Tab-separated table of C-alpha atoms in Angstrom:
chain	number	residue	atom	x	y	z
A	1	SER	CA	57.372	-9.630	29.866
A	2	GLN	CA	54.156	-11.253	30.845
A	3	LYS	CA	53.242	-14.479	29.114
A	4	ILE	CA	49.771	-16.066	29.317
A	5	GLU	CA	49.019	-19.432	27.810
A	6	GLN	CA	45.706	-21.156	27.544
A	7	ASN	CA	45.842	-24.909	27.347
A	8	SER	CA	44.741	-25.493	23.803
A	9	GLU	CA	43.359	-23.549	20.993
A	10	ALA	CA	40.363	-25.808	20.693
A	11	LEU	CA	38.538	-28.136	22.981
A	12	ASN	CA	35.653	-30.456	22.041
A	13	ILE	CA	33.573	-32.132	24.684
A	14	GLN	CA	30.291	-34.013	24.841
A	15	GLU	CA	27.199	-32.319	26.137
A	16	GLY	CA	26.672	-32.915	29.841
A	17	LYS	CA	30.356	-33.322	30.602
A	18	THR	CA	32.577	-30.883	32.495
A	19	ALA	CA	34.808	-28.663	30.416
A	20	THR	CA	38.093	-27.672	31.988
A	21	LEU	CA	40.115	-24.825	30.549
A	22	THR	CA	43.595	-23.833	31.701
A	23	CYS	CA	45.346	-20.493	31.962
A	24	ASN	CA	49.013	-20.396	32.874
A	25	TYR	CA	51.030	-17.218	33.314
A	26	THR	CA	54.643	-16.370	33.850
A	27	ASN	CA	56.745	-13.382	34.879
A	28	TYR	CA	53.857	-11.841	36.724
A	29	SER	CA	51.847	-11.881	39.975
A	30	PRO	CA	48.411	-10.536	39.304
A	31	ALA	CA	46.121	-9.389	42.121
A	32	TYR	CA	43.123	-10.423	40.017
A	33	LEU	CA	42.342	-12.915	37.289
A	34	GLN	CA	39.255	-12.747	35.147
A	35	TRP	CA	37.551	-15.008	32.598
A	36	TYR	CA	35.584	-13.735	29.593
A	37	ARG	CA	33.499	-15.399	26.989
A	38	GLN	CA	33.580	-14.265	23.338
A	39	ASP	CA	31.209	-15.309	20.597
A	40	PRO	CA	32.153	-14.895	16.948
A	41	GLY	CA	32.045	-11.278	15.747
A	42	ARG	CA	31.216	-10.023	19.252
A	43	GLY	CA	33.103	-8.420	22.072
A	44	PRO	CA	34.144	-10.435	25.091
A	45	VAL	CA	31.709	-10.649	28.023
A	46	PHE	CA	32.830	-10.849	31.626
A	47	LEU	CA	32.136	-14.080	33.413
A	48	LEU	CA	34.055	-14.315	36.717
A	49	LEU	CA	36.778	-12.580	38.735
A	50	ILE	CA	38.969	-14.247	41.324
A	51	ARG	CA	41.363	-12.463	43.710
A	52	GLU	CA	44.847	-13.708	44.502
A	53	ASN	CA	43.775	-14.594	48.042
A	54	GLU	CA	40.838	-16.630	46.844
A	55	LYS	CA	41.302	-20.300	45.940
A	56	GLU	CA	37.954	-20.880	44.265
A	57	LYS	CA	34.992	-18.912	42.985
A	58	ARG	CA	31.622	-20.272	41.726
A	59	LYS	CA	28.761	-18.890	39.709
A	60	GLU	CA	26.008	-21.210	38.678
A	61	ARG	CA	27.635	-23.901	36.498
A	62	LEU	CA	30.946	-22.058	36.382
A	63	LYS	CA	33.923	-22.529	38.738
A	64	VAL	CA	37.286	-20.852	38.718
A	65	THR	CA	40.353	-21.719	40.743
A	66	PHE	CA	43.467	-19.672	41.185
A	67	ASP	CA	46.770	-21.168	42.234
A	68	THR	CA	49.348	-18.383	42.678
A	69	THR	CA	52.082	-20.868	43.484
A	70	LEU	CA	51.560	-22.781	40.200
A	71	LYS	CA	50.681	-19.517	38.467
A	72	GLN	CA	47.632	-21.170	37.033
A	73	SER	CA	43.896	-20.761	36.867
A	74	LEU	CA	41.408	-23.487	35.932
A	75	PHE	CA	37.976	-22.655	34.561
A	76	HIS	CA	35.279	-25.356	34.778
A	77	ILE	CA	31.913	-25.499	33.108
A	78	THR	CA	29.833	-28.280	34.598
A	79	ALA	CA	26.899	-29.998	32.793
A	80	SER	CA	28.035	-28.304	29.542
A	81	GLN	CA	25.536	-27.389	26.906
A	82	PRO	CA	25.861	-26.633	23.207
A	83	ALA	CA	25.080	-23.007	24.104
A	84	ASP	CA	28.365	-22.878	26.015
A	85	SER	CA	30.272	-23.180	22.735
A	86	ALA	CA	32.373	-20.023	22.426
A	87	THR	CA	35.951	-18.789	22.923
A	88	TYR	CA	37.012	-18.330	26.528
A	89	LEU	CA	39.701	-15.835	27.485
A	90	CYS	CA	41.561	-15.369	30.685
A	91	ALA	CA	42.786	-11.967	31.632
A	92	LEU	CA	45.246	-10.722	34.192
A	93	ASP	CA	44.854	-7.389	35.831
A	94	SER	CA	47.983	-5.206	35.843
A	95	ASN	CA	47.533	-4.442	39.635
A	96	THR	CA	46.987	-0.791	38.760
A	97	GLY	CA	43.818	-1.305	36.714
A	98	ASN	CA	45.355	0.481	33.780
A	99	GLN	CA	45.910	-2.545	31.615
A	100	PHE	CA	44.840	-6.133	31.222
A	101	TYR	CA	46.823	-8.956	29.684
A	102	PHE	CA	44.760	-11.489	27.778
A	103	GLY	CA	45.476	-15.061	26.818
A	104	THR	CA	44.808	-16.035	23.177
A	105	GLY	CA	41.746	-18.007	24.205
A	106	THR	CA	40.407	-21.521	24.042
A	107	SER	CA	37.628	-22.333	21.558
A	108	LEU	CA	35.148	-24.685	23.247
A	109	THR	CA	32.711	-26.717	21.203
A	110	VAL	CA	30.088	-28.676	23.116
A	111	ILE	CA	28.793	-31.559	20.978
A	112	PRO	CA	25.169	-32.532	21.363
B	1	LYS	CA	21.745	1.087	30.998
B	2	ALA	CA	23.078	1.279	27.483
B	3	GLY	CA	26.233	-0.718	26.799
B	4	VAL	CA	29.469	0.308	25.175
B	5	THR	CA	28.915	1.620	21.652
B	6	GLN	CA	31.554	1.496	18.945
B	7	THR	CA	31.307	3.093	15.541
B	8	PRO	CA	31.722	2.259	12.765
B	9	ARG	CA	31.212	-1.506	13.012
B	10	TYR	CA	32.871	-2.248	9.738
B	11	LEU	CA	35.174	-0.255	7.508
B	12	ILE	CA	37.482	-0.856	4.594
B	13	LYS	CA	40.512	1.341	3.925
B	14	THR	CA	43.519	1.192	1.707
B	15	ARG	CA	47.152	1.357	2.652
B	16	GLY	CA	48.414	4.783	3.576
B	17	GLN	CA	44.996	6.142	4.595
B	18	GLN	CA	44.033	6.957	8.179
B	19	VAL	CA	41.097	5.911	10.224
B	20	THR	CA	39.323	7.169	13.305
B	21	LEU	CA	37.238	4.858	15.483
B	22	SER	CA	34.810	6.005	18.142
B	23	CYS	CA	33.725	4.570	21.467
B	24	SER	CA	31.036	5.677	23.857
B	25	PRO	CA	31.374	4.038	27.285
B	26	ILE	CA	28.688	2.995	29.672
B	27	SER	CA	27.298	6.123	31.389
B	28	GLY	CA	29.332	6.948	34.465
B	29	HIS	CA	32.378	4.920	33.387
B	30	ARG	CA	35.475	7.050	33.237
B	31	SER	CA	38.005	4.433	32.185
B	32	VAL	CA	38.200	3.498	28.550
B	33	SER	CA	40.715	1.111	27.056
B	34	TRP	CA	41.338	-0.080	23.487
B	35	TYR	CA	42.464	-3.456	22.311
B	36	GLN	CA	43.463	-4.867	18.949
B	37	GLN	CA	42.373	-8.433	18.250
B	38	THR	CA	43.850	-10.548	15.487
B	39	PRO	CA	43.707	-14.342	15.053
B	40	GLY	CA	47.400	-14.800	15.577
B	41	GLN	CA	48.047	-12.413	18.444
B	42	GLY	CA	44.741	-12.402	20.389
B	43	LEU	CA	43.832	-9.293	22.346
B	44	GLN	CA	46.611	-6.757	22.500
B	45	PHE	CA	46.411	-3.715	24.733
B	46	LEU	CA	46.678	-0.355	22.900
B	47	PHE	CA	46.013	2.245	25.557
B	48	GLU	CA	43.804	3.244	28.507
B	49	TYR	CA	42.279	6.582	29.353
B	50	PHE	CA	40.851	7.795	32.571
B	51	SER	CA	39.345	11.265	32.954
B	52	GLU	CA	40.894	12.410	29.687
B	53	THR	CA	44.364	11.268	30.672
B	54	GLN	CA	46.234	8.448	28.996
B	55	ARG	CA	47.452	6.318	31.896
B	56	ASN	CA	49.057	3.450	29.985
B	57	LYS	CA	50.101	2.606	26.473
B	58	GLY	CA	50.800	-0.732	24.893
B	59	ASN	CA	53.628	-1.649	22.601
B	60	PHE	CA	52.294	-0.175	19.389
B	61	PRO	CA	53.901	2.258	16.992
B	62	GLY	CA	53.219	5.964	17.149
B	63	ARG	CA	50.798	5.607	14.267
B	64	PHE	CA	48.252	4.516	16.827
B	65	SER	CA	46.907	7.323	18.969
B	66	GLY	CA	43.865	8.043	21.014
B	67	ARG	CA	42.126	10.589	23.126
B	68	GLN	CA	39.258	10.891	25.554
B	69	PHE	CA	36.840	13.691	25.841
B	70	SER	CA	35.276	15.259	28.899
B	71	ASN	CA	32.171	13.177	28.476
B	72	SER	CA	34.358	10.039	28.588
B	73	ARG	CA	33.822	9.232	24.980
B	74	SER	CA	37.047	8.089	23.302
B	75	GLU	CA	38.475	7.973	19.815
B	76	MET	CA	41.426	6.127	18.471
B	77	ASN	CA	43.272	7.005	15.262
B	78	VAL	CA	45.540	4.949	13.109
B	79	SER	CA	47.494	6.873	10.534
B	80	THR	CA	49.365	5.590	7.456
B	81	LEU	CA	47.497	2.317	7.507
B	82	GLU	CA	49.357	-0.941	6.824
B	83	LEU	CA	47.949	-4.340	5.800
B	84	GLY	CA	48.834	-5.695	9.153
B	85	ASP	CA	46.521	-3.172	10.875
B	86	SER	CA	43.546	-5.247	9.682
B	87	ALA	CA	41.938	-6.396	12.880
B	88	LEU	CA	38.975	-6.122	15.239
B	89	TYR	CA	39.409	-3.104	17.412
B	90	LEU	CA	37.674	-3.426	20.748
B	91	CYS	CA	36.891	-0.692	23.222
B	92	ALA	CA	36.129	-1.472	26.822
B	93	SER	CA	34.960	0.657	29.701
B	94	ARG	CA	35.203	0.166	33.436
B	95	GLY	CA	33.356	1.725	36.346
B	96	SER	CA	36.357	1.411	38.581
B	97	GLY	CA	39.489	3.483	37.966
B	98	GLY	CA	41.622	1.121	39.969
B	99	ALA	CA	42.389	-2.594	39.899
B	100	GLY	CA	39.814	-5.270	40.136
B	101	GLY	CA	36.949	-4.041	38.010
B	102	GLU	CA	35.532	-5.923	35.087
B	103	LEU	CA	35.745	-4.719	31.515
B	104	PHE	CA	32.609	-4.050	29.531
B	105	PHE	CA	33.424	-4.431	25.888
B	106	GLY	CA	31.708	-3.021	22.777
B	107	GLU	CA	31.075	-5.100	19.716
B	108	GLY	CA	34.162	-3.810	18.043
B	109	SER	CA	35.072	-2.087	14.824
B	110	ARG	CA	36.224	-4.474	12.105
B	111	LEU	CA	38.933	-2.751	10.048
B	112	THR	CA	40.075	-4.215	6.766
B	113	VAL	CA	43.088	-2.630	5.054
B	114	LEU	CA	43.507	-3.386	1.348
């Protein structure tokens, strides 16, 4: 069955630094990989989608890479701010669109 | 455009009872999926509906069921509640019926089973 691991449960970084979150998966070859942000007590919010034939995607201070050989995605937040503190989830599309597989998330804290 | 609406937001039940949760998707979205979120397991897929048809079901017991109405609104039901069913239940809608579309989540229904 599919297994998705996100690097660590919690990550603390200093404001202004770049946060790098990792998503590794096994037993699967997704056509799409997505990243979501979740704040406490709220539903996840979509951030970025990257396709299997794309190496990198950017949106403002966010950057996602997708290495289908390593079966890994990296999610970067540059010039991090305390407002970026949240849990970040990676999600793999089932290729049919009927189901997503989510990692357990990484809780990011940006320290002022 | 209104977002995904889930009701109720919070509820407390006792073991053995049943519960029904409701989800109204974004207007025009025909795909609705349900997820259970717990601290230990993260987001676990329950089922997905598209145009009133269940297209996929996760690895949950038969006590968990759902349905979708012609207006795309969806309900999920959990019968014979167990303590382990305490969780945040999230509903998500998608504009695309196929692969590649983003999920729009509601705020969730927080179920506590005593």
